[in-house]
PDB file of C-alpha atoms in Angstrom:
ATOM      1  CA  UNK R  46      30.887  -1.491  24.794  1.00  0.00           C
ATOM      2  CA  UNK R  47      31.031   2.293  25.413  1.00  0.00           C
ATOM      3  CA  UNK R  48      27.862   4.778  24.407  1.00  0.00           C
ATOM      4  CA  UNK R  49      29.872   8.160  23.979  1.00  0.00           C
ATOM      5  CA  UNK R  50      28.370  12.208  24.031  1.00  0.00           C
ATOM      6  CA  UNK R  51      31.088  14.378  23.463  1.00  0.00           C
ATOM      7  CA  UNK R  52      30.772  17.919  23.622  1.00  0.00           C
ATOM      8  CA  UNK R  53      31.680  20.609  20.851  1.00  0.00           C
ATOM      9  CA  UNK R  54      33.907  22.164  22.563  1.00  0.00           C
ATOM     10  CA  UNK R  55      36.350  18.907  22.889  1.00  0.00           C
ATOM     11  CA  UNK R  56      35.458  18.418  19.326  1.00  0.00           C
ATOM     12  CA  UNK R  57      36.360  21.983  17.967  1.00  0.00           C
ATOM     13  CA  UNK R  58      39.713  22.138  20.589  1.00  0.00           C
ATOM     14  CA  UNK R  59      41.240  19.552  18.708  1.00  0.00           C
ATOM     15  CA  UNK R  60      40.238  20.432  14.795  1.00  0.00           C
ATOM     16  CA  UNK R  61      41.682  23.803  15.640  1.00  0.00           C
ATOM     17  CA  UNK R  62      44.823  22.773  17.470  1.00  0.00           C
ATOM     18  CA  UNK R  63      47.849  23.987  15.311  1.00  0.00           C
ATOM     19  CA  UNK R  64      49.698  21.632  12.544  1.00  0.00           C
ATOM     20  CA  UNK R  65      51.948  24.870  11.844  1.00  0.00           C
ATOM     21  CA  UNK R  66      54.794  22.831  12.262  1.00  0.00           C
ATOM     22  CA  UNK R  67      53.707  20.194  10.192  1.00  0.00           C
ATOM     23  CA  UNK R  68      54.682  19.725   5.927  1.00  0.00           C
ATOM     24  CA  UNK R  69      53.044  18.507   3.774  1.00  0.00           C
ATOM     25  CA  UNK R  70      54.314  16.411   0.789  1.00  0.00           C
ATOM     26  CA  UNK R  71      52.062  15.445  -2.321  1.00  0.00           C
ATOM     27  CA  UNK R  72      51.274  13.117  -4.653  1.00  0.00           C
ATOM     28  CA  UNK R  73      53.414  10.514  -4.247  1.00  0.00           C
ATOM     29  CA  UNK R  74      52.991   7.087  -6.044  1.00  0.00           C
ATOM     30  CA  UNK R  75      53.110   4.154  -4.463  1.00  0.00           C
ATOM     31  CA  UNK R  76      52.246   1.852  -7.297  1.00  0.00           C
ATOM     32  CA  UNK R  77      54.024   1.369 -10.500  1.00  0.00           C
ATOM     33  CA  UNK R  78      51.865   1.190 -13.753  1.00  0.00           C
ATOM     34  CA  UNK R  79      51.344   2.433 -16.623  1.00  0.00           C
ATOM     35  CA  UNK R  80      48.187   2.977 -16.570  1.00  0.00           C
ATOM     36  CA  UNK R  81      46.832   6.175 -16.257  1.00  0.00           C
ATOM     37  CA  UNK R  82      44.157   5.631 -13.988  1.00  0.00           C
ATOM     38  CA  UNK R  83      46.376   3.791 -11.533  1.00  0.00           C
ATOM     39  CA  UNK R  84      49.021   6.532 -11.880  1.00  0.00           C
ATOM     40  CA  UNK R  85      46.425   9.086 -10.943  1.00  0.00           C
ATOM     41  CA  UNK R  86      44.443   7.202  -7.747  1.00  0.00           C
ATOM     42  CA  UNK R  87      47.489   5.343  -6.417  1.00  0.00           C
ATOM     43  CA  UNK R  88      49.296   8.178  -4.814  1.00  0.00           C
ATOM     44  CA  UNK R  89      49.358   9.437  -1.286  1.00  0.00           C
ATOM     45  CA  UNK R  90      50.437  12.645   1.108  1.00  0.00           C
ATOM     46  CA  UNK R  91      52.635  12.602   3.808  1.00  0.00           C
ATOM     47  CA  UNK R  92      52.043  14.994   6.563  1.00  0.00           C
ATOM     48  CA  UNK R  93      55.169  15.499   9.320  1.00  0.00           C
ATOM     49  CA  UNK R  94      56.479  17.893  11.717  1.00  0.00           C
ATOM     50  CA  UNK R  95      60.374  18.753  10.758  1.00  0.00           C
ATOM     51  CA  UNK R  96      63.335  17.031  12.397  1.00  0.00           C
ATOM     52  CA  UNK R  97      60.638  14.406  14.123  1.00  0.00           C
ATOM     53  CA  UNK R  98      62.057  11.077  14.536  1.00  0.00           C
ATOM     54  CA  UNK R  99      60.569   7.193  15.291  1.00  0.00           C
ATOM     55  CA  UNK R 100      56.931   8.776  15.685  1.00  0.00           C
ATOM     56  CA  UNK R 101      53.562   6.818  15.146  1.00  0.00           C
ATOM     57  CA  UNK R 102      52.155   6.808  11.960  1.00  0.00           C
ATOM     58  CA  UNK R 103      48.522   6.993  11.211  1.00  0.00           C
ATOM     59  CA  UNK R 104      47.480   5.693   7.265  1.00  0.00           C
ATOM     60  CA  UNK R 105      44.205   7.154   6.615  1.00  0.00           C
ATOM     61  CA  UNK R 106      41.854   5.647   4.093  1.00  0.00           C
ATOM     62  CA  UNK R 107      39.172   7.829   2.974  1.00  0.00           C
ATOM     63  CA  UNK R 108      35.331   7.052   2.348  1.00  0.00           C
ATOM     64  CA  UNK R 109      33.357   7.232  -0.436  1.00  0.00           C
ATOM     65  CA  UNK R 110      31.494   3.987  -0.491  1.00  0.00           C
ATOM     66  CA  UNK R 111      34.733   2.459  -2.903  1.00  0.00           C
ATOM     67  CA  UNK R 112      32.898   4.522  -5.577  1.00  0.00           C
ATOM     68  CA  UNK R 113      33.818   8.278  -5.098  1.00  0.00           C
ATOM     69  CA  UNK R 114      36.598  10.666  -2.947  1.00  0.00           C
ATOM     70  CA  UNK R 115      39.472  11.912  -2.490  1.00  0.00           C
ATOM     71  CA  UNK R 116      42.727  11.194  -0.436  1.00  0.00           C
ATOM     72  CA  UNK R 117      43.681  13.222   2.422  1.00  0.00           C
ATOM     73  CA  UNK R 118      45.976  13.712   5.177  1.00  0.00           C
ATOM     74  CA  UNK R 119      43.372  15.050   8.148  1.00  0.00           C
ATOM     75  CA  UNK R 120      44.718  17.961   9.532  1.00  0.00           C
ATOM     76  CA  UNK R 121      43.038  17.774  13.359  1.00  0.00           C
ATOM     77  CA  UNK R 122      45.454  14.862  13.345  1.00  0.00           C
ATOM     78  CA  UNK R 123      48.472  16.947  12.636  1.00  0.00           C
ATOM     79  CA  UNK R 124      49.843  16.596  16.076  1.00  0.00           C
ATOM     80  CA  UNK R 125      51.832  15.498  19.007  1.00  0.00           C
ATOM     81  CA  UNK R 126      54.675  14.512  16.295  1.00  0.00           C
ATOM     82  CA  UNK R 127      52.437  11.820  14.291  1.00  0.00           C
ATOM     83  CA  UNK R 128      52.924  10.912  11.148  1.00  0.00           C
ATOM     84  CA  UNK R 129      49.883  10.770   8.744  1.00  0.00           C
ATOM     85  CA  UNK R 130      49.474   9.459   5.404  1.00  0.00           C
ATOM     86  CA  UNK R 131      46.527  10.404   3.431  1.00  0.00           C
ATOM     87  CA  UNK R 132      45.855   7.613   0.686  1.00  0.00           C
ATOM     88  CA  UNK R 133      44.432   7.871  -3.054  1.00  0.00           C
ATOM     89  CA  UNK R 134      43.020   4.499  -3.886  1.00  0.00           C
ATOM     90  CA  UNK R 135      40.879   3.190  -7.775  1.00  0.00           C
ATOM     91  CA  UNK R 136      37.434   3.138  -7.670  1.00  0.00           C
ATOM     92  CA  UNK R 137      34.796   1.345  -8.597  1.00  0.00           C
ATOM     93  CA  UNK R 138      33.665   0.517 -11.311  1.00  0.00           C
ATOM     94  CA  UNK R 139      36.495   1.329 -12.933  1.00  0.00           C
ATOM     95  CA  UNK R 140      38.504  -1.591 -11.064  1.00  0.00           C
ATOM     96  CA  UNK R 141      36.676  -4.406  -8.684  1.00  0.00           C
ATOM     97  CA  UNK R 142      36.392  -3.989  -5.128  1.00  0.00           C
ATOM     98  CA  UNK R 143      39.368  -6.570  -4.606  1.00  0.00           C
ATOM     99  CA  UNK R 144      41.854  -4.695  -6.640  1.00  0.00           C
ATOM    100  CA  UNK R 145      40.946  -1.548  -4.433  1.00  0.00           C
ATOM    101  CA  UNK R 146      42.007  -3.990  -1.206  1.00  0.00           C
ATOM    102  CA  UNK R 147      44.729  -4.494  -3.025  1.00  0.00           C
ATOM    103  CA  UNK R 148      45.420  -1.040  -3.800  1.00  0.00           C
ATOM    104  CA  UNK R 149      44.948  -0.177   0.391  1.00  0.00           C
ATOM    105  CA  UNK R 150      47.421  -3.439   0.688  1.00  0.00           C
ATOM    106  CA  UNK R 151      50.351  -2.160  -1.523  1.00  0.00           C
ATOM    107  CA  UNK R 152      49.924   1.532  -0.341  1.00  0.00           C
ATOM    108  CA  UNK R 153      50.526   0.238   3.316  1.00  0.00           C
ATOM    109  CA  UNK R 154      53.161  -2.039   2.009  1.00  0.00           C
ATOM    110  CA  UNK R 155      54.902   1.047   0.831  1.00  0.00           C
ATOM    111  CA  UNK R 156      54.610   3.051   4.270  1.00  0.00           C
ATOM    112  CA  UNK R 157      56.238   0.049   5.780  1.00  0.00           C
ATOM    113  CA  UNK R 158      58.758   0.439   3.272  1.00  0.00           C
ATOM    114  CA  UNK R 159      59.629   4.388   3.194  1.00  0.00           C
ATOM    115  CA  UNK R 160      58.180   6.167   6.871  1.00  0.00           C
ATOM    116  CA  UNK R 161      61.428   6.376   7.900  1.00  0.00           C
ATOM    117  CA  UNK R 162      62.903   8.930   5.372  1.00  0.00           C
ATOM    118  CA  UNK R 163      59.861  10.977   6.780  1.00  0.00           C
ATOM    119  CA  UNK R 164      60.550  10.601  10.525  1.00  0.00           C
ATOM    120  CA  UNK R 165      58.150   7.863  11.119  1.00  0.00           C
ATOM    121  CA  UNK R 166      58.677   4.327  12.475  1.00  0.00           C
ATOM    122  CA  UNK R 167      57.573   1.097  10.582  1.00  0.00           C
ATOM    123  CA  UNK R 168      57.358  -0.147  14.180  1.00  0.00           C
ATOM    124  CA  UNK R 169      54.540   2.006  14.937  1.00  0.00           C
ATOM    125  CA  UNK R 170      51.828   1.991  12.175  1.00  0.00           C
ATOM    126  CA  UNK R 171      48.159   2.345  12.556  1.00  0.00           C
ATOM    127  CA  UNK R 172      45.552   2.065  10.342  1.00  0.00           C
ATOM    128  CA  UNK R 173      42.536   4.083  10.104  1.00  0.00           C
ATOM    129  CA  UNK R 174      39.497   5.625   8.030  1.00  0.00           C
ATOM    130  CA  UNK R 175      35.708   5.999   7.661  1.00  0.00           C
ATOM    131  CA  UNK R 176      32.982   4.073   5.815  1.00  0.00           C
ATOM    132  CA  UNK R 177      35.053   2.253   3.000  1.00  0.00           C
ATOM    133  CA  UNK R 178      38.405   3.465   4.027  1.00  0.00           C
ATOM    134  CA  UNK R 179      37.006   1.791   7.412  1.00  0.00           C
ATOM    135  CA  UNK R 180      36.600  -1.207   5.515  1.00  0.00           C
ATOM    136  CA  UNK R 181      39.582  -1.072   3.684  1.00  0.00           C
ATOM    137  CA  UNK R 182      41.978  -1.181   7.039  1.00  0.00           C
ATOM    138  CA  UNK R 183      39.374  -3.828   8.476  1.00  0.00           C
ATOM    139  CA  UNK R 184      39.867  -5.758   5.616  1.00  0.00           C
ATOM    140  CA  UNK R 185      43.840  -5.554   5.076  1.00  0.00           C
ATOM    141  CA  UNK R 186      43.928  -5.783   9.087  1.00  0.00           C
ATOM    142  CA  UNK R 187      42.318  -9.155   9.075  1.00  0.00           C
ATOM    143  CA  UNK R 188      42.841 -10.697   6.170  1.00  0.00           C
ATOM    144  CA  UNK R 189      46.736 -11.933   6.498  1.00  0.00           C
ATOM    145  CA  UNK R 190      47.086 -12.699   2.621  1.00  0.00           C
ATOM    146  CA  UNK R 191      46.735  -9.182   1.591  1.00  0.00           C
ATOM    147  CA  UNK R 192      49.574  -7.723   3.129  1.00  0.00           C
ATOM    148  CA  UNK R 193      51.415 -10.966   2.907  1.00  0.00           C
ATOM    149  CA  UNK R 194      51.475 -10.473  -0.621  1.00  0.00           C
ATOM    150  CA  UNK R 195      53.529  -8.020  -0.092  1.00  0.00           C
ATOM    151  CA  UNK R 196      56.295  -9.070   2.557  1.00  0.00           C
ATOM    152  CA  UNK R 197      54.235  -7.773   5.346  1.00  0.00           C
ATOM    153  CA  UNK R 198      53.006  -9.933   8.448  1.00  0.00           C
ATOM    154  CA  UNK R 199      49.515  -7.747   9.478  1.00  0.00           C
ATOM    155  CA  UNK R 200      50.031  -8.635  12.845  1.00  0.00           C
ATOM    156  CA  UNK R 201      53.177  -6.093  13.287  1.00  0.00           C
ATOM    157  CA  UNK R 202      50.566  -3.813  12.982  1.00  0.00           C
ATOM    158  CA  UNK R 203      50.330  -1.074  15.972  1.00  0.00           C
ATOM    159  CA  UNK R 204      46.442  -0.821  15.928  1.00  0.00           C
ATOM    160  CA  UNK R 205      43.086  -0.437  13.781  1.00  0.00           C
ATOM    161  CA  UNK R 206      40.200   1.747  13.718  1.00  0.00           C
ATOM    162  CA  UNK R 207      37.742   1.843  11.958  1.00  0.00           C
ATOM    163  CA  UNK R 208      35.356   4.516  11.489  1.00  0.00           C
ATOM    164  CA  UNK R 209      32.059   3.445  10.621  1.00  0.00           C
ATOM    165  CA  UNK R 210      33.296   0.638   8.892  1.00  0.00           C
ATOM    166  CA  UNK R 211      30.885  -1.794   6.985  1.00  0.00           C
ATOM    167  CA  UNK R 212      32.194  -5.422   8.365  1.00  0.00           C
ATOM    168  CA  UNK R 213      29.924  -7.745   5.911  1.00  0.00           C
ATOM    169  CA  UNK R 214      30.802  -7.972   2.436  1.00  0.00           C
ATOM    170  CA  UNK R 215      30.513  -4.490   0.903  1.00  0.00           C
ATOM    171  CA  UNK R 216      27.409  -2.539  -0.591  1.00  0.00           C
ATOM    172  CA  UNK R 217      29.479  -1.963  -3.699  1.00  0.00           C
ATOM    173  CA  UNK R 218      30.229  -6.065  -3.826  1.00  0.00           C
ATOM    174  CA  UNK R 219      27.031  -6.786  -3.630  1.00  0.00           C
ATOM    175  CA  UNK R 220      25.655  -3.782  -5.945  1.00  0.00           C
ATOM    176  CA  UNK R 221      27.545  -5.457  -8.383  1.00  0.00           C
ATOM    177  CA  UNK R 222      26.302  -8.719  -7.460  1.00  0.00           C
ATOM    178  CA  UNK R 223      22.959  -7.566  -7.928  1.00  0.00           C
ATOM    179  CA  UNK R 224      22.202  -8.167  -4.612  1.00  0.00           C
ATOM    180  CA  UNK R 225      19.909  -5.911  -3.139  1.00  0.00           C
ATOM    181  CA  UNK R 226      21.388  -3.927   0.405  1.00  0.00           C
ATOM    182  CA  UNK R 227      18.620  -5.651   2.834  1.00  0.00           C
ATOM    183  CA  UNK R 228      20.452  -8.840   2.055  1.00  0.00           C
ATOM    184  CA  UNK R 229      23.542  -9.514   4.214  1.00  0.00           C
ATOM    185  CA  UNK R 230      26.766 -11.279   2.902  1.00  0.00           C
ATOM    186  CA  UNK R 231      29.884 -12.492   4.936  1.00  0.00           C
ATOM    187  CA  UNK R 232      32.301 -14.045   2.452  1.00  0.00           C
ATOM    188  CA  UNK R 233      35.963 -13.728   1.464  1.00  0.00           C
ATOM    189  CA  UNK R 234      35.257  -9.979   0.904  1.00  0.00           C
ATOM    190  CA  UNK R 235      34.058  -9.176   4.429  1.00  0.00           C
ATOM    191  CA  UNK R 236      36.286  -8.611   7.589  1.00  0.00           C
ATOM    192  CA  UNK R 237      33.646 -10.859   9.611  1.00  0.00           C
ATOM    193  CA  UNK R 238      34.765 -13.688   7.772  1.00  0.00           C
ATOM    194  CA  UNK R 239      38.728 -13.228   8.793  1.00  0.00           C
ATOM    195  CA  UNK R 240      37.961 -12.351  12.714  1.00  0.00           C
ATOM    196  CA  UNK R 241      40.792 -13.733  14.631  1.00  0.00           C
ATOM    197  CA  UNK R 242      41.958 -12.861  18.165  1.00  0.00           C
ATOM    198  CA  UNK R 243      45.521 -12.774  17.216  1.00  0.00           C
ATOM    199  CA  UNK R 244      45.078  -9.450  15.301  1.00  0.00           C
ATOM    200  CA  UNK R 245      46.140  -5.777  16.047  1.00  0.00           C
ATOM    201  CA  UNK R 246      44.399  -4.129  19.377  1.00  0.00           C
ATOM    202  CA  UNK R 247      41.335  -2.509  17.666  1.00  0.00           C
ATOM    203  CA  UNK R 248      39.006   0.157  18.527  1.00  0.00           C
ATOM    204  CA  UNK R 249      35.488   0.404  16.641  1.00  0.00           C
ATOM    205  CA  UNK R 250      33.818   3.732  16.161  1.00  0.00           C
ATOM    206  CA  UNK R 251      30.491   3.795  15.207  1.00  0.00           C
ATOM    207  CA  UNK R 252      28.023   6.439  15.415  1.00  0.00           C
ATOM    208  CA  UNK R 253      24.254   6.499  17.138  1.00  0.00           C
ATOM    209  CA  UNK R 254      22.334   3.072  15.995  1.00  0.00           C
ATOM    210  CA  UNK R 255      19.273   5.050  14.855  1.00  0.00           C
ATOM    211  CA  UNK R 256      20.793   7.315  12.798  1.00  0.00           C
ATOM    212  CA  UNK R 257      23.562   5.328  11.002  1.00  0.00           C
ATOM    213  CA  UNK R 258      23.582   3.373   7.949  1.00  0.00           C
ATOM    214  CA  UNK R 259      21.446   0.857   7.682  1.00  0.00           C
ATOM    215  CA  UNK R 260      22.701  -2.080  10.276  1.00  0.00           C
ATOM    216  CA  UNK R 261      26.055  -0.075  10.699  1.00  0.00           C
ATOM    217  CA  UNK R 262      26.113  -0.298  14.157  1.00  0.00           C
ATOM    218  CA  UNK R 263      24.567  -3.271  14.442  1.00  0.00           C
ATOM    219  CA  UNK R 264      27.329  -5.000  11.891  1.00  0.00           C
ATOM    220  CA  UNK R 265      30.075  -3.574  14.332  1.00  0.00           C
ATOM    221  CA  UNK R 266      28.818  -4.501  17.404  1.00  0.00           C
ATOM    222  CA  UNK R 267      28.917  -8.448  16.297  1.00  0.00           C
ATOM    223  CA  UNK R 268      32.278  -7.779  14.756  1.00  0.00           C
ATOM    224  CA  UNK R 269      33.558  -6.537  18.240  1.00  0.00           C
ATOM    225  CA  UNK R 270      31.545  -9.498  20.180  1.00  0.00           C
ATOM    226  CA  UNK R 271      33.009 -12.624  17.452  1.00  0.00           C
ATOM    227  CA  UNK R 272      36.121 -10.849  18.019  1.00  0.00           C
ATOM    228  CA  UNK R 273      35.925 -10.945  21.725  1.00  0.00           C
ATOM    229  CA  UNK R 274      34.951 -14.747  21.172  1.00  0.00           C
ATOM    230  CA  UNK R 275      37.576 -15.155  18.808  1.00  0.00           C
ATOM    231  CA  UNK R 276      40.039 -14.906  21.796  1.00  0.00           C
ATOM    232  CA  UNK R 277      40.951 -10.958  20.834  1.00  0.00           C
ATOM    233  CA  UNK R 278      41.738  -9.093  24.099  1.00  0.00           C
ATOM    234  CA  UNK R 279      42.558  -5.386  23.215  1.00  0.00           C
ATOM    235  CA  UNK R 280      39.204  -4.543  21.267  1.00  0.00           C
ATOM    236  CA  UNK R 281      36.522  -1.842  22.068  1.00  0.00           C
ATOM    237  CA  UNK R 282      33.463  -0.724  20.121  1.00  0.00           C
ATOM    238  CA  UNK R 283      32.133   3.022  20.611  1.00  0.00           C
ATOM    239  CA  UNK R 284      29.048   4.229  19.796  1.00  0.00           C
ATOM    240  CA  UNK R 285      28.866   8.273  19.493  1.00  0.00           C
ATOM    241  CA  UNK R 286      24.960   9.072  20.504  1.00  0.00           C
ATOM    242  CA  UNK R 287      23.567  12.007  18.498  1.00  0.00           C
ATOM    243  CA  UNK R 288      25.731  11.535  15.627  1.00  0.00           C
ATOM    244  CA  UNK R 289      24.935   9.293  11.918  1.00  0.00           C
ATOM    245  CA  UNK R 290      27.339   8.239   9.721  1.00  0.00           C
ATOM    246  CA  UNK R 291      29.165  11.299   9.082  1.00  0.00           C
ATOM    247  CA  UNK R 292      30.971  10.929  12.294  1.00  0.00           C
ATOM    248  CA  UNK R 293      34.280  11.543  11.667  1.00  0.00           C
ATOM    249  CA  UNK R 294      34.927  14.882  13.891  1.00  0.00           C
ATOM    250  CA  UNK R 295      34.109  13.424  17.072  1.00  0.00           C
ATOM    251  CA  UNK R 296      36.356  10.622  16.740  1.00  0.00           C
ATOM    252  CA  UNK R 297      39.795  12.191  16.374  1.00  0.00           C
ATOM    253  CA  UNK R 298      40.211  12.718  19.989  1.00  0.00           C
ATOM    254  CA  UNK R 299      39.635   9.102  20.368  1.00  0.00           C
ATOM    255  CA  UNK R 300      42.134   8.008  18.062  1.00  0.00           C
ATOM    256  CA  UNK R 301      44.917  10.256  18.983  1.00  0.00           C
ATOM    257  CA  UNK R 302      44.066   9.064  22.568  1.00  0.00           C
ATOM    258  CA  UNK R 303      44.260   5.503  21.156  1.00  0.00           C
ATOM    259  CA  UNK R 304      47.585   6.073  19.506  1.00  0.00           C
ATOM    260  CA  UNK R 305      49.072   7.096  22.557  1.00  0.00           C
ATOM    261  CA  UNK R 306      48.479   4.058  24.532  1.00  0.00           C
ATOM    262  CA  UNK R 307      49.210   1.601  21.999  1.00  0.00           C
ATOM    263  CA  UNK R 308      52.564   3.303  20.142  1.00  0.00           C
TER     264      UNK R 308
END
């Protein structure tokens, strides 16, 4: 396990580096329905430089606690040729926390499916996002049935990272359980309960212990030890001292970096 202070400077090098040369295409639908809600959550953007070819891709899932937010396609990842693909997923309560997982499955489904007409390869996806679009990849990482519902093995997956994942079964789960947040669950609907060592190389990001979530760190550190014990040997928890939960910024470099050795 790695304790991490990076400066500002690294930090602000990297959200100002240039995506000039990237595009930007909107809106697209990845589910069909005809439903209006699902027509208007189940879309994503594509970001790509022109002319790029068999580059990684990184699908971003963003965070919102399942219950609020918006997709987006980060921009301080615009670079070095990688694909990203921001995706719009339901919320709750409008649909259950499963049919969101499902949502996360078919939009990756569809990546695998149609990176290629943007210059990305289906050979080199990654999944990423923070706080429940770190569950979300966690979730569609480890459990195999998601994505095998849709024709995809989850283990042809490039990597995962999560930022600030929750890795028992989610607050908004058990909200609707009426189950009150100091009580922990692992079931079907948390990525504890499907650790394997046969996954995707990971690479958990987590900020400062005292000033995260409550037991966000803590929830991530056994994640990356049962995974260690599960036989997984490409898996590395970080812990960025100084920041809380809102620790997106300082882990871009990280993820780029991780990209890079893995694609």
């Amino acid at each position: 396990m790695k304790k991490l202070i990076l400066t500002l400077a690294c930090t602000l090098s990297l959200m100002f580096a240039s995506a000039g040369n990237y595009k930007v295409e909107r809106d697209i639908a990845y589910r069909t329905s005809e439903d209006k809600y699902t027509q208007q959550q189940c879309r994503l953007d594509i970001a790509a430089e022109k002319g790029v070819k068999d580059a990684p891709v990184i699908v971003w899932f963003h965070s919102g606690g399942l219950v609020s937010g918006k997709k987006e396609a980060p921009q301080p990842l615009m670079r070095d040729g990688v694909v990203v693909v921001g995706v719009g997923y339901r919320l709750s309560p409008n649909v259950s926390v499963n049919e969101i997982i499902d949502d996360a499955a078919c939009a990756v489904a569809w990546v695998y499916e149609n990176i290629e007409k943007y210059g990305g390869s289906r050979e080199k996806i990654f999944l990423a996002g923070h706080s429940a679009g770190g569950y979300l990849v966690s979730m569609i990482g480890l459990d195999k049935s998601r994505l095998e519902r849709y024709g995809i093995d989850a283990n042809s997956l490039r990597g995962i990272v999560p930022f600030s994942g929750q890795v028992i079964t989610h607050f908004t789960e058990r909200d609707a359980r009426g189950i009150r947040d100091t009580q922990p669950v692992v079931d079907s609907l948390a990525p504890l309960y499907h650790v394997r060592g046969d996954t995707a190389p990971m690479l958990l990001l987590v900020g400062d212990r005292e000033l995260e979530m409550l037991g966000r760190y803590e929830e991530n550190a056994y994640f990356w030890r049962m995974l260690r014990l599960a036989g997984h040997k490409d898996v590395e928890i970080c812990e960025f001292d100084g920041y809380g939960h809102n620790m997106v910024h300082p882990g871009w470099p990280l993820l780029l970096e991780f990209v890079k050795r893995h694609k």
